[in-house]
Coordinates of C-alpha atoms and ligand atoms in Angstrom, one line a residue:
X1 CA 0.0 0.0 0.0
X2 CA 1.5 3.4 -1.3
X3 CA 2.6 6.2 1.5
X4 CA 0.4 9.0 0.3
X5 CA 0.1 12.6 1.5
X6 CA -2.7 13.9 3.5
X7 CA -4.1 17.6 3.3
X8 CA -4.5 18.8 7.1
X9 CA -8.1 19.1 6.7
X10 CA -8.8 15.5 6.3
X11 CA -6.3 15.1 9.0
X12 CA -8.7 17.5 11.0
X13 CA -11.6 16.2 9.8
X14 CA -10.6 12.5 11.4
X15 CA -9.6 13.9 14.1
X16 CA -13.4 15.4 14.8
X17 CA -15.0 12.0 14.0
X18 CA -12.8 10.5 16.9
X19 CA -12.9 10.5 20.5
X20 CA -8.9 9.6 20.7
X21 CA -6.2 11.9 19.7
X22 CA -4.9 12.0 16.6
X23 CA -0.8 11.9 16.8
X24 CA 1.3 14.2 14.3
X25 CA 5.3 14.6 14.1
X26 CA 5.2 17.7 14.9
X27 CA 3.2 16.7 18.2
X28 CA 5.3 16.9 21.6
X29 CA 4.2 13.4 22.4
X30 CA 5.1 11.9 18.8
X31 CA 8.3 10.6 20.1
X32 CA 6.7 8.8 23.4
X33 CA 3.8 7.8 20.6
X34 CA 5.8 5.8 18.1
X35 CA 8.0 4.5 20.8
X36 CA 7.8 0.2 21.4
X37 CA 9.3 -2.0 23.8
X38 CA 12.0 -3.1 21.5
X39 CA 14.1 -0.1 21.7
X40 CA 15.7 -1.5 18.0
X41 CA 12.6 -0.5 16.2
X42 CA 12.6 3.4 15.4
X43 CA 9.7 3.8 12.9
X44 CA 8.4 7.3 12.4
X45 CA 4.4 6.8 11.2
X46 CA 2.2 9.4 9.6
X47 CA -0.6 9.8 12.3
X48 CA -1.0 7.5 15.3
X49 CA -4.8 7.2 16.2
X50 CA -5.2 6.8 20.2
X51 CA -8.3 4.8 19.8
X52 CA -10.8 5.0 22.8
X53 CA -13.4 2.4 21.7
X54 CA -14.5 0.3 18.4
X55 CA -16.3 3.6 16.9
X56 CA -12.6 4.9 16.8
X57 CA -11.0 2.2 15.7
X58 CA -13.6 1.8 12.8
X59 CA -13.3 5.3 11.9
X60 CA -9.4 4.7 12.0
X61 CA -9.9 1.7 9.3
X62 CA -12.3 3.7 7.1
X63 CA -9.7 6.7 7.0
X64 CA -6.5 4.3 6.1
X65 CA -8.4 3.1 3.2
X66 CA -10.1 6.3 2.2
X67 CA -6.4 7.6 1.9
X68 CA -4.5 4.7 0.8
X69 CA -2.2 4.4 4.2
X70 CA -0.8 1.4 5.0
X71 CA -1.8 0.3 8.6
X72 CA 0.2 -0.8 11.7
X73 CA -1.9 -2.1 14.9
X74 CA -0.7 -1.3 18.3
X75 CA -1.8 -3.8 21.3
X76 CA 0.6 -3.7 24.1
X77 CA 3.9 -2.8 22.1
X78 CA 5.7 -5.6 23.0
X79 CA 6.2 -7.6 19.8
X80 CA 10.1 -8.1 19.5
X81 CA 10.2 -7.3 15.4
X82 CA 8.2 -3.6 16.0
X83 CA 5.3 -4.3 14.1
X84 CA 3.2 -2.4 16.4
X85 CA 4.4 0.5 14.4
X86 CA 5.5 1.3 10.8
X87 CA 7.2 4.3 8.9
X88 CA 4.4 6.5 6.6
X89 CA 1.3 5.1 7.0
X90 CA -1.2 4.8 10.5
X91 CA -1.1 3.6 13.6
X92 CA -4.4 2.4 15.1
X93 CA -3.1 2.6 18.3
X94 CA -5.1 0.6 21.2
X95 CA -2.9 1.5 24.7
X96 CA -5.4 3.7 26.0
X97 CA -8.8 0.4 25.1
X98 CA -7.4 -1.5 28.4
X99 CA -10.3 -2.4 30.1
X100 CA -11.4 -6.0 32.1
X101 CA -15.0 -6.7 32.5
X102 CA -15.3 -10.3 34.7
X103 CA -18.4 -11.8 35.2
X104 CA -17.5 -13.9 38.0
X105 CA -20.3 -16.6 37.7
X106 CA -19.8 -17.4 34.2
X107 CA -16.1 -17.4 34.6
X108 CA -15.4 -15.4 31.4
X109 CA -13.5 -11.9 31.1
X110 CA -14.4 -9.5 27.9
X111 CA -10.8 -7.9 27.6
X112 CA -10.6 -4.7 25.4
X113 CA -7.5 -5.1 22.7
X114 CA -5.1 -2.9 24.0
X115 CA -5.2 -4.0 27.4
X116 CA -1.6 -5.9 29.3
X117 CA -1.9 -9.2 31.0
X118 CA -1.4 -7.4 34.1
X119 CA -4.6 -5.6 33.6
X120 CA -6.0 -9.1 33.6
X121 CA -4.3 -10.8 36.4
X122 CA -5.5 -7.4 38.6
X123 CA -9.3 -7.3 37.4
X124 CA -9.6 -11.2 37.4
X125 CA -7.6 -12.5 40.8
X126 CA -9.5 -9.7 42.2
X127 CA -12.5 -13.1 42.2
X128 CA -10.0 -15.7 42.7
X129 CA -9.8 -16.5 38.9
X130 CA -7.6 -16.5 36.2
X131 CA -7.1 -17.5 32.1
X132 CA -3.7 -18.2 31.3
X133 CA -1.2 -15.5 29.5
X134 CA 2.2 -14.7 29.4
X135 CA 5.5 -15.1 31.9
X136 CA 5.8 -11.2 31.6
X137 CA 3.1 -9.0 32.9
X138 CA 3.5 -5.6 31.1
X139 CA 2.7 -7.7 27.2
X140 CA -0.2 -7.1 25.4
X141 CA -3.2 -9.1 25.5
X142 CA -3.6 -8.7 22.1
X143 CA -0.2 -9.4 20.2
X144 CA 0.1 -12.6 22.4
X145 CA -2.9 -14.0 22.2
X146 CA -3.3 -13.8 18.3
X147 CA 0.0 -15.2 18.3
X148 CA -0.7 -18.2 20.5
X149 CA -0.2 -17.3 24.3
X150 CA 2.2 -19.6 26.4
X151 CA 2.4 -18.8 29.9
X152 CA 2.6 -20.3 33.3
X153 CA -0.7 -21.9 33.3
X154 CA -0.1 -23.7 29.5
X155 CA 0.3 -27.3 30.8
X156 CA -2.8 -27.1 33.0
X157 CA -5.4 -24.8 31.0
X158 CA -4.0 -24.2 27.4
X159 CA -2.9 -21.4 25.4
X160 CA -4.2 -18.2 25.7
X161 CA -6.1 -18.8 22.5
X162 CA -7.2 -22.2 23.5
X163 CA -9.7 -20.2 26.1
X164 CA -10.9 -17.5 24.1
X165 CA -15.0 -18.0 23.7
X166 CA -15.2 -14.4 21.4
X167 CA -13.7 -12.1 19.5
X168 CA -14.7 -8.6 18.9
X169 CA -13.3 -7.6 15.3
X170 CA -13.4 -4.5 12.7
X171 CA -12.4 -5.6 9.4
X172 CA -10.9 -4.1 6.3
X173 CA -13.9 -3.1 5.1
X174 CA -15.0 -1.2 8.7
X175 CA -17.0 -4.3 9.4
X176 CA -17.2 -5.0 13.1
X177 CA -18.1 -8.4 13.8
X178 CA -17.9 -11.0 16.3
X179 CA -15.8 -14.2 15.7
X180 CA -16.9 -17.5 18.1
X181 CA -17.1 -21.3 17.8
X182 CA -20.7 -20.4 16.8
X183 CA -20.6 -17.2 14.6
X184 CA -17.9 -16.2 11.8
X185 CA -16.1 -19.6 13.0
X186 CA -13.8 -20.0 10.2
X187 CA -12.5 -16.6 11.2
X188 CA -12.4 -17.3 15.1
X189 CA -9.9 -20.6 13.5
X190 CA -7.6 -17.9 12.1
X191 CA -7.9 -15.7 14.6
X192 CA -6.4 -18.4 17.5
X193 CA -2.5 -18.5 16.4
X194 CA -2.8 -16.8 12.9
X195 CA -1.0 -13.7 13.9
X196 CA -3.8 -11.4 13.5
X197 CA -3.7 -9.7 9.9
X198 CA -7.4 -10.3 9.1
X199 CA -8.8 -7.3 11.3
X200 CA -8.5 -4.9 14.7
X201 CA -9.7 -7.0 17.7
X202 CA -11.3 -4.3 20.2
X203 CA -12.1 -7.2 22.5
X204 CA -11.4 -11.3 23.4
X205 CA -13.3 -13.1 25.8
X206 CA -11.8 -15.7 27.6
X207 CA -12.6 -18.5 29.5
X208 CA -11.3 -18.0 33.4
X209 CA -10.5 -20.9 36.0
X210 CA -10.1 -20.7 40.0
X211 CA -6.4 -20.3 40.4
X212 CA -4.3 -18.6 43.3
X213 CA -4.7 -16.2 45.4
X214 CA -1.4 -18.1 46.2
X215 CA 0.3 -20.9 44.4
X216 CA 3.1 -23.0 45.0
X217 CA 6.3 -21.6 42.8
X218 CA 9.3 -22.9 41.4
X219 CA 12.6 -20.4 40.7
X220 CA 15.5 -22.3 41.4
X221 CA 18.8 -21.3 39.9
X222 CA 22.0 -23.8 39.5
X223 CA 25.7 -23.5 38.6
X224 CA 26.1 -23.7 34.7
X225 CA 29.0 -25.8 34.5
X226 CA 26.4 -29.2 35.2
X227 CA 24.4 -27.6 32.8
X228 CA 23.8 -30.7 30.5
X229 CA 23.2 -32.5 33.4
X230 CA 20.7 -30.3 35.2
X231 CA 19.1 -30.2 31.3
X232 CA 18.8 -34.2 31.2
X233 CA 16.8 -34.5 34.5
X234 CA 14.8 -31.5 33.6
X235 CA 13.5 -34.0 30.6
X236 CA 13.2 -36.4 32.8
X237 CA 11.1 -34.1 35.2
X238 CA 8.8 -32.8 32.7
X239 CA 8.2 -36.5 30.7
X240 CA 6.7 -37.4 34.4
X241 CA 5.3 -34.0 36.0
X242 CA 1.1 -33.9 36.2
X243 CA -0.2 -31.3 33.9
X244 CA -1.2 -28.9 36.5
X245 CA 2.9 -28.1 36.5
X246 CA 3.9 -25.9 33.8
X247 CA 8.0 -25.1 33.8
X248 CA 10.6 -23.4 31.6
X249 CA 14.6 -23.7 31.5
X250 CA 17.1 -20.8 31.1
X251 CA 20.7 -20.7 30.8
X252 CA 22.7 -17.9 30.9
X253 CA 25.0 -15.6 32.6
X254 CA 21.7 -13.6 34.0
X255 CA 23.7 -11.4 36.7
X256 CA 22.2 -9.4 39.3
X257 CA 24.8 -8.6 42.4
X258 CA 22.1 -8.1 44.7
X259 CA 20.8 -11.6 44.9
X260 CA 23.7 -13.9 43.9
X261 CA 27.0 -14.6 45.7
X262 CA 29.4 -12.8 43.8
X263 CA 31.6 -15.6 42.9
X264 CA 29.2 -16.2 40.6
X265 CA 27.9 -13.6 39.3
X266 CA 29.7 -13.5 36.0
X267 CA 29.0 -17.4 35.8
X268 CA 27.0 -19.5 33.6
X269 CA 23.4 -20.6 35.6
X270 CA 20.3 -22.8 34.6
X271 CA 17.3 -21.5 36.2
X272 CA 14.1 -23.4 36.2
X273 CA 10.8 -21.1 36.2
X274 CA 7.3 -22.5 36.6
X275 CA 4.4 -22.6 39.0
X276 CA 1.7 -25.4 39.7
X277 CA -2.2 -24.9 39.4
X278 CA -3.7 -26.3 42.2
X279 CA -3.6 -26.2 45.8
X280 CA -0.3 -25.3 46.9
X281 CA 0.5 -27.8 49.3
X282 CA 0.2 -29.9 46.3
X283 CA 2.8 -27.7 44.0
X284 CA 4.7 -27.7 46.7
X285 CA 5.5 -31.4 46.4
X286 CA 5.2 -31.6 42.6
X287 CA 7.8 -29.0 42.1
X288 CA 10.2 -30.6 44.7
X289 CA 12.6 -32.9 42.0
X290 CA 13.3 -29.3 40.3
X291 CA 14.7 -27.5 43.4
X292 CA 16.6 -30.9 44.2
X293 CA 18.4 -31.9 41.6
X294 CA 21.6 -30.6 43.1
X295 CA 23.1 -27.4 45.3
X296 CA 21.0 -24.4 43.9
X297 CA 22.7 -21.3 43.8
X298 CA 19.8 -19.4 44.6
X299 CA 16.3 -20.9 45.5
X300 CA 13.5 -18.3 45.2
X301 CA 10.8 -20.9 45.0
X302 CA 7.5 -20.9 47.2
X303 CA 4.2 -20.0 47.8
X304 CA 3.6 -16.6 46.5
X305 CA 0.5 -14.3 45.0
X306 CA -0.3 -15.8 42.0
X307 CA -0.9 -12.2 40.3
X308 CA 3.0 -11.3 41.9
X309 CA 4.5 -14.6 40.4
X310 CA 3.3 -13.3 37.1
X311 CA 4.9 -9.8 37.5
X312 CA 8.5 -11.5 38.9
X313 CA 10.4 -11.1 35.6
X314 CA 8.8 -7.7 34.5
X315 CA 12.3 -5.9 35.8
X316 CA 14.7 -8.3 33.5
X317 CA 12.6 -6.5 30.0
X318 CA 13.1 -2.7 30.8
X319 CA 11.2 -0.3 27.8
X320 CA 13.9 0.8 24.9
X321 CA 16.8 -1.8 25.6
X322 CA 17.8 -3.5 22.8
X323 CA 16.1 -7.0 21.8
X324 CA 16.1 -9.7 19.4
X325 CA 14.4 -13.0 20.1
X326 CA 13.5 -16.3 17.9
X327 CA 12.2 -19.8 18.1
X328 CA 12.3 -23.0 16.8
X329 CA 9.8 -26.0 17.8
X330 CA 12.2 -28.8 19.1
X331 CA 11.1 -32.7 17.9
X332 CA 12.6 -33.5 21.6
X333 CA 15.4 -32.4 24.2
X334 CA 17.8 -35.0 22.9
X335 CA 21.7 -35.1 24.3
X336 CA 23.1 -33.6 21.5
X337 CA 20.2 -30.7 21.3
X338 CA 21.5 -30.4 25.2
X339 CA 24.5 -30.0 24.2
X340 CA 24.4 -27.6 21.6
X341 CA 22.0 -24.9 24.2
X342 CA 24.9 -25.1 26.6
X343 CA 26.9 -24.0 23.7
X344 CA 25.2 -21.2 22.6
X345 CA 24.6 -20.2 26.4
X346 CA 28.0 -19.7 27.1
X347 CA 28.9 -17.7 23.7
X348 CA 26.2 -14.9 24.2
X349 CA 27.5 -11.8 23.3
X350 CA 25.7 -10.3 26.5
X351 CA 25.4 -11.5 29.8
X352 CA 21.9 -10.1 29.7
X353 CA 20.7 -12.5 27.2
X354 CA 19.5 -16.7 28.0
X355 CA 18.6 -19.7 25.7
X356 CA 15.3 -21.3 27.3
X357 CA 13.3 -24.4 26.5
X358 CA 9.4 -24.1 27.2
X359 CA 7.5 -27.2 28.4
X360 CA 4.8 -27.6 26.2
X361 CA 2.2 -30.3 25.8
X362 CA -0.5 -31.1 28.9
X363 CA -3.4 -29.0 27.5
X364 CA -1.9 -27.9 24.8
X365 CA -2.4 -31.4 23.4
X366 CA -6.0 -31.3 24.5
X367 CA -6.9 -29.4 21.3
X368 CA -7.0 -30.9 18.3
X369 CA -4.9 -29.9 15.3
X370 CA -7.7 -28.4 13.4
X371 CA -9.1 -26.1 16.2
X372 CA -7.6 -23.6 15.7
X373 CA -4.6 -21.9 12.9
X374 CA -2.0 -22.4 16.0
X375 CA 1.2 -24.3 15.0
X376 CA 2.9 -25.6 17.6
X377 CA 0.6 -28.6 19.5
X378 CA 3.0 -31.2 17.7
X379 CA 5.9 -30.2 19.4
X380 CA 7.2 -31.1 23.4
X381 CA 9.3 -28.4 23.6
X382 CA 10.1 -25.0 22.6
X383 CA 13.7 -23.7 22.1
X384 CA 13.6 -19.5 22.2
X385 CA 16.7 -17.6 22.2
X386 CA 16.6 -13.7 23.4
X387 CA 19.6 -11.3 22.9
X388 CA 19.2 -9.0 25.4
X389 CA 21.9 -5.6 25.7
X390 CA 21.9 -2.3 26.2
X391 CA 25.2 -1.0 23.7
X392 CA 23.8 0.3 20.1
X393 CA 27.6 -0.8 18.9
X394 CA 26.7 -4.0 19.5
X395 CA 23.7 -4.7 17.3
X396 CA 25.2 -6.4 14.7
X397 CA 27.2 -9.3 16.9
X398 CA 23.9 -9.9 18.9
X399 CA 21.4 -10.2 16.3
X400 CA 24.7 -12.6 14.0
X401 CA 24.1 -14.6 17.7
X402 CA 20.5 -15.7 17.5
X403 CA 21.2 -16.3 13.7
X404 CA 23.5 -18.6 13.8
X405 CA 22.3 -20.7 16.5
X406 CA 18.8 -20.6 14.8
X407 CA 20.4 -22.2 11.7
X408 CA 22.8 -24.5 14.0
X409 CA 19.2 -25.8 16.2
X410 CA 17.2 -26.3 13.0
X411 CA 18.8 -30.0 13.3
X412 CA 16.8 -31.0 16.7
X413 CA 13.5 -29.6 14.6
X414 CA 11.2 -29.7 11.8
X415 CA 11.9 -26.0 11.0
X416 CA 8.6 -24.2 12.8
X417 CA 8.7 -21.4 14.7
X418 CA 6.7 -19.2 17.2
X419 CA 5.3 -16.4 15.7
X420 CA 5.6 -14.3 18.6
X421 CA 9.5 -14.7 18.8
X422 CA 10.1 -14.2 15.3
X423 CA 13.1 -12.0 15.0
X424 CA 12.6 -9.7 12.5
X425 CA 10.3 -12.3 10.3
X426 CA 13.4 -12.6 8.0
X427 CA 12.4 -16.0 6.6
X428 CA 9.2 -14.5 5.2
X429 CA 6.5 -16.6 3.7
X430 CA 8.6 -19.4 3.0
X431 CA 9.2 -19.7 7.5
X432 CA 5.4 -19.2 7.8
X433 CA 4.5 -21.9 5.5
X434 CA 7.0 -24.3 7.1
X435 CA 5.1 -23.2 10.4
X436 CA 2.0 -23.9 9.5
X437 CA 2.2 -26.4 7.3
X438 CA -1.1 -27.4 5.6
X439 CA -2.8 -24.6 7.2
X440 CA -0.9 -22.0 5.4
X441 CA -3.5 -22.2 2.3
X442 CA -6.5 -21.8 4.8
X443 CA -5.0 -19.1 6.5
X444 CA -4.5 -17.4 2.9
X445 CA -7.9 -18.2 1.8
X446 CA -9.4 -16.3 5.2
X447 CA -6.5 -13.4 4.7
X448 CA -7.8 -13.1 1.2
X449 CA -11.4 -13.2 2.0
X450 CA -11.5 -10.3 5.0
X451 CA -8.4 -8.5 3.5
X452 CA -8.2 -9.2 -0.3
X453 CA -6.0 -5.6 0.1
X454 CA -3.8 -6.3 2.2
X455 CA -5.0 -3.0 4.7
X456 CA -3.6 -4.9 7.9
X457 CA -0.1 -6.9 5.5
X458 CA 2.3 -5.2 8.4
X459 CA 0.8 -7.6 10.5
X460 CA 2.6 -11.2 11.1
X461 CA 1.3 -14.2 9.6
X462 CA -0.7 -14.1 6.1
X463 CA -0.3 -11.6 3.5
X464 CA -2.9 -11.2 1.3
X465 CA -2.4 -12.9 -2.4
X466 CA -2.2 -9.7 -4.7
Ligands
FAD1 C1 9.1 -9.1 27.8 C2 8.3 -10.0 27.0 C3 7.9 -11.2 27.5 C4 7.1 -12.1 26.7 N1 6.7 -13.3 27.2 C5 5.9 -14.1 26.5 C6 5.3 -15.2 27.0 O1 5.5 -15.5 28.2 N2 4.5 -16.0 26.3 C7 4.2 -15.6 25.0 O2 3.5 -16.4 24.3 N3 4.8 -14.6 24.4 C8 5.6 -13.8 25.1 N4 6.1 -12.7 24.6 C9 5.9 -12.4 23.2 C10 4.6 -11.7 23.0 O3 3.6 -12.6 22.9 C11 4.7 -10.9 21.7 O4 5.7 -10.0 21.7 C12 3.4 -10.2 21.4 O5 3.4 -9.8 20.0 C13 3.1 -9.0 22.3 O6 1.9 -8.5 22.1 P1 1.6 -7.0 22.2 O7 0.1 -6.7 22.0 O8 2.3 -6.4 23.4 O9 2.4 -6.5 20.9 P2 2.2 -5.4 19.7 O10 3.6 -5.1 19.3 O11 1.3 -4.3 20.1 O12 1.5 -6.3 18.7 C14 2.0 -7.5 18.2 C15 1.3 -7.8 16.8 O13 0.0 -8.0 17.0 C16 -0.8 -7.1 16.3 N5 -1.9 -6.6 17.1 C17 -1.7 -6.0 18.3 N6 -2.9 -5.6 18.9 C18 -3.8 -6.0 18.0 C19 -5.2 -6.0 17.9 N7 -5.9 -5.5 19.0 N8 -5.9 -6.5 16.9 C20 -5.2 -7.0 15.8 N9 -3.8 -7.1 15.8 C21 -3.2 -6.6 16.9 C22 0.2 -5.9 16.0 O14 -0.2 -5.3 14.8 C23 1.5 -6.7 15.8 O15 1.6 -7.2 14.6 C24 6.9 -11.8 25.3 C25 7.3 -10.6 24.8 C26 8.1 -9.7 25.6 C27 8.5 -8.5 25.0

């Protein structure tokens, strides 16, 4: 879609129809406006619509097509390849839609499509409830759930997208409609892992489950030079753990002089990270092999706030630092894969970055194949590597990092990825059609039938065929 110029008065004339503000670049707050998480991306937009509700957002759609501007959709900012923003063009910009509505008895929660997880976790624990999202509390609802969603309640409830009942959508053509099992359904399949692409979702509603106020917690971290062997028994662990446990590994340097001795502190670790869903006197005994599989360096395991255990790594992500994350699905956590994630641990260009392995299966598995667009239920495990460092100089040895580990990995797996740790989405469609395999075409098909234009292309996941 062609960058084209607007004359002020249209500009104006949106801005009346709204009740959000309309963001120029010669606005004082363009700078804070255009800003994301990732503090790599530095795209300078056109306008940025502050949406305050699906009129806005409608009218935002209707005025990008009116005037030929390509479109970028801002959630909670947090997707690691910027496309929360773009350079010409609008953003329909959601950050200020962050409302929770619960209805306790039914156990659902209508989420408006800006809103962060830790919006959620406040509005919902607030009944004793919860639907599960992501290990970091400031991410978007949005971008993670129309990615997937794997959090620290996978194992035991799903994916974020597994629970959604509704979605509340505007298409291309300023449609708004709702997508469910029972309405627009082939949508609602596209909608659960497709990346988004096919419209603005103003709201989700999601399924919720008694969980917390407290739960039992694992954070245990251990010296890196057993890291193989701490990585074998963690297999071990998860191949016999019930489903209500849901775990992730991370080596790294990871240093912090407050809370490790410093003789270690510039030292490889493996930390194990995960929480159980149920009572937590029986976490506490579930989660027990992981904090005793040798002397722990540190042991920050318990029973904590289930809303605070989702908040505990929100410090290690600061806004603007530089990031750059991807993903592979692993066919298994083989010796050799072992040993290859201990190699790429200890030749991290920062000591702020980790390799991890996420647990998957449990409920994930529940949900058959054809469900939902969502590509990763076939895999045990997922491998993510995040560059993590502060030094602009040191962009291009980072990001060379992930790459060539990504290509060295590849061997332990069929060549899928997550779609919300997709680098910069260098592989194109060729990586999203590996992904999704048989899918893909449906995924096009949808794309092409609520975006045969391609308004929302900046999006991940399908472009439109043209
Ligand atoms: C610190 C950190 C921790 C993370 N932890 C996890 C984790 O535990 N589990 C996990 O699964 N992922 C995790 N992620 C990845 C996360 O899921 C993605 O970064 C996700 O894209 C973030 O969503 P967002 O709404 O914040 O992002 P945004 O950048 O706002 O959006 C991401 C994408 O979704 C689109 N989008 C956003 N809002 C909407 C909407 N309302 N309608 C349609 N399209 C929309 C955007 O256009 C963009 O393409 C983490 C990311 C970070 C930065």
């Amino acid at each position: 879609m062609a960058h084209s110029i607007i004359e002020d008065g249209r500009i104006e004339g949106f801005q009346t129809g709204v009740h959000g503000d309309v963001i120029r670049p010669d606005d004082d707050d363009y700078d804070d406006a255009r800003a994301v998480w990732n503090g790599m991306i530095d795209k300078r937009p056109t306008l940025i619509a502050r949406c305050r509700g699906a009129a806005d957002v409608i009218r935002a759609v209707e005025f990008a097509r009116e005037n030929g501007l390509r479109v970028a959709v801002r959630g909670g900012g947090h997707n690691v390849a910027g496309t929360a923003v773009c350079d010409d063009g609008i953003v329909i910009d959601l950050s200020e839609m962050r409302g929770v509505w619960v209805d306790p008895e039914e156990r659902t929660a209508w989420v408006q499509g800006g809103a962060t997880w830790a919006d959620v976790d406040h509005n919902t624990q607030t009944f004793g409830l919860a639907t599960p999202g992501g290990v970091v509390s400031k991410t978007g609802v949005a971008g993670l759930t129309l990615g997937g969603g794997i959090g620290h309640l996978r194992c035991a409830y799903g994916l974020s997208c597994d629970n959604l009942r509704s979605v509340d959508v505007v298409t291309a053509n300023g449609r708004y409609l709702t997508a469910s099992a029972d309405e627009n359904e082939e949508l609602f399949w596209g909608l659960r892992g497709g990346g988004g692409g096919l419209g603005v979702v103003t709201g989700f509603e999601f399924d919720l489950y008694p969980v917390g106020p407290e739960v039992s917690t694992c954070f245990v971290l251990y010296p890196g030079d057993r890291a193989d062997e701490y990585l074998h028994a963690y297999r071990e662990y998860v191949s016999k753990a019930p489903d209500g446990v849901t775990t992730l590994s991370s080596t790294g340097v990871m240093p912090d002089e407050e809370v490790f001795p410093a003789d270690v502190v510039d030292d490889l670790k493996v930390g194990f990270l995960g929480c159980y869903a149920g009572s937590p006197e029986d976490g506490e005994e579930a989660l027990a092999p992981l904090r005793e599989l040798g002397d722990p360096i540190a042991d920050f395991s318990g029973t904590m706030a289930y809303a605070e255990f989702q908040r505990i790594l929100d410090d290690d992500y600061p806004d603007g630092m530089r990031y750059y994350w991807k993903s592979l699905y692993l066919d298994g956590l083989t010796a050799s894969a072992i040993d290859r994630i201990r190699y790429w641990a200890e030749t991290a260009p920062s000591p702020l970055s980790t390799v991890d392995v996420w647990e998957l299966g449990g409920a994930i598995t529940d949900v058959d194949f054809d469900e939902s667009v969502f590509a990763g239920r076939h895999a045990p495990f997922l491998f993510g590597i995040e560059a993590n460092w502060e030094d602009p100089a040191n962009d291009d040895v980072n990001v060379e990092w992930v790459r060539d580990c990504i290509a060295d990995m590849r061997q332990f797996s069929d060549g899928s990825f997550y779609l919300n740790f997709p680098g910069f989405f260098e592989g194109g469609e060729a990586a999203l059609e590996t992904t999704f395999g048989p899918a893909y075409e449906r995924l096009i098909a949808l794309k092409d039938e609520y975006d045969p234009e391609g308004l929302f292309d900046l999006n991940r996941g399908a472009k439109s065929a043209d």
